[in-house]
Amino acid sequence: MKTSKHRRITPLSSSAAFEREARREIEHFQRAVNSYADRFAREPHLSFEQHWFRLAATSRLADGEERRRS
């Protein structure tokens, strides 16, 4: 059975936090769309979905590191 890769939004989540998360997801998707052609030229076996998830994961790790430094 596959498990969901998405976080569940609980009723306790604020609308501001939900909006920030939605904007972050949109930015990740746009970044993936804009950079996929170049990446595909170097790695033709890489699917768009794999590329998108890698960018999102890298970005989330960087965001987490920035927050810890602050």
Coordinates of C-alpha atoms in Angstrom, one line a residue:
M1 CA 0.0 0.0 0.0
K2 CA 1.4 3.4 -0.9
T3 CA 1.5 6.1 1.7
S4 CA 0.8 9.7 0.9
K5 CA 3.8 12.0 0.4
H6 CA 1.8 15.1 1.2
R7 CA 1.3 16.5 4.7
R8 CA -2.2 16.6 6.0
I9 CA -3.6 20.0 6.8
T10 CA -5.3 19.9 10.2
P11 CA -8.1 22.2 11.3
L12 CA -5.6 23.8 13.8
S13 CA -3.4 25.0 10.9
S14 CA -3.7 28.8 10.4
S15 CA -4.7 30.2 7.1
A16 CA -1.5 32.2 7.0
A17 CA 0.6 29.0 7.4
F18 CA -1.5 27.2 4.7
E19 CA -1.0 30.2 2.3
R20 CA 2.8 30.1 3.0
E21 CA 3.0 26.4 2.3
A22 CA 0.9 26.8 -0.9
R23 CA 3.1 29.6 -2.2
R24 CA 6.2 27.5 -1.4
E25 CA 4.8 24.5 -3.4
I26 CA 3.9 26.8 -6.3
E27 CA 7.5 28.2 -6.3
H28 CA 9.0 24.7 -6.3
F29 CA 6.8 23.7 -9.2
Q30 CA 7.7 26.8 -11.2
R31 CA 11.4 26.3 -10.5
A32 CA 11.1 22.7 -11.7
V33 CA 9.3 23.7 -14.9
N34 CA 11.9 26.3 -15.7
S35 CA 14.9 24.1 -15.1
Y36 CA 13.7 20.7 -16.3
A37 CA 14.8 21.1 -20.0
D38 CA 18.4 21.7 -19.0
R39 CA 18.4 18.9 -16.5
F40 CA 16.8 16.5 -18.9
A41 CA 19.5 17.3 -21.5
R42 CA 22.1 16.1 -18.9
E43 CA 20.0 13.3 -17.5
P44 CA 17.4 12.0 -20.0
H45 CA 16.3 9.2 -17.7
L46 CA 15.1 11.7 -15.1
S47 CA 11.4 12.2 -15.0
F48 CA 9.9 15.6 -14.4
E49 CA 8.3 14.3 -11.2
Q50 CA 11.7 13.1 -9.9
H51 CA 13.3 16.5 -10.8
W52 CA 10.5 18.4 -9.1
F53 CA 10.7 16.4 -5.9
R54 CA 14.5 16.7 -5.7
L55 CA 14.3 20.5 -6.1
A56 CA 11.5 20.7 -3.5
A57 CA 13.5 18.5 -1.0
T58 CA 16.7 20.4 -1.5
S59 CA 14.8 23.7 -1.0
R60 CA 13.1 22.4 2.2
L61 CA 16.5 21.3 3.6
A62 CA 18.0 24.7 2.8
D63 CA 14.9 26.4 4.5
G64 CA 15.3 24.2 7.5
E65 CA 19.0 25.0 7.8
E66 CA 18.3 28.8 7.5
R67 CA 15.7 28.6 10.3
R68 CA 18.1 26.8 12.6
R69 CA 20.9 29.4 12.1
S70 CA 18.5 32.3 13.0

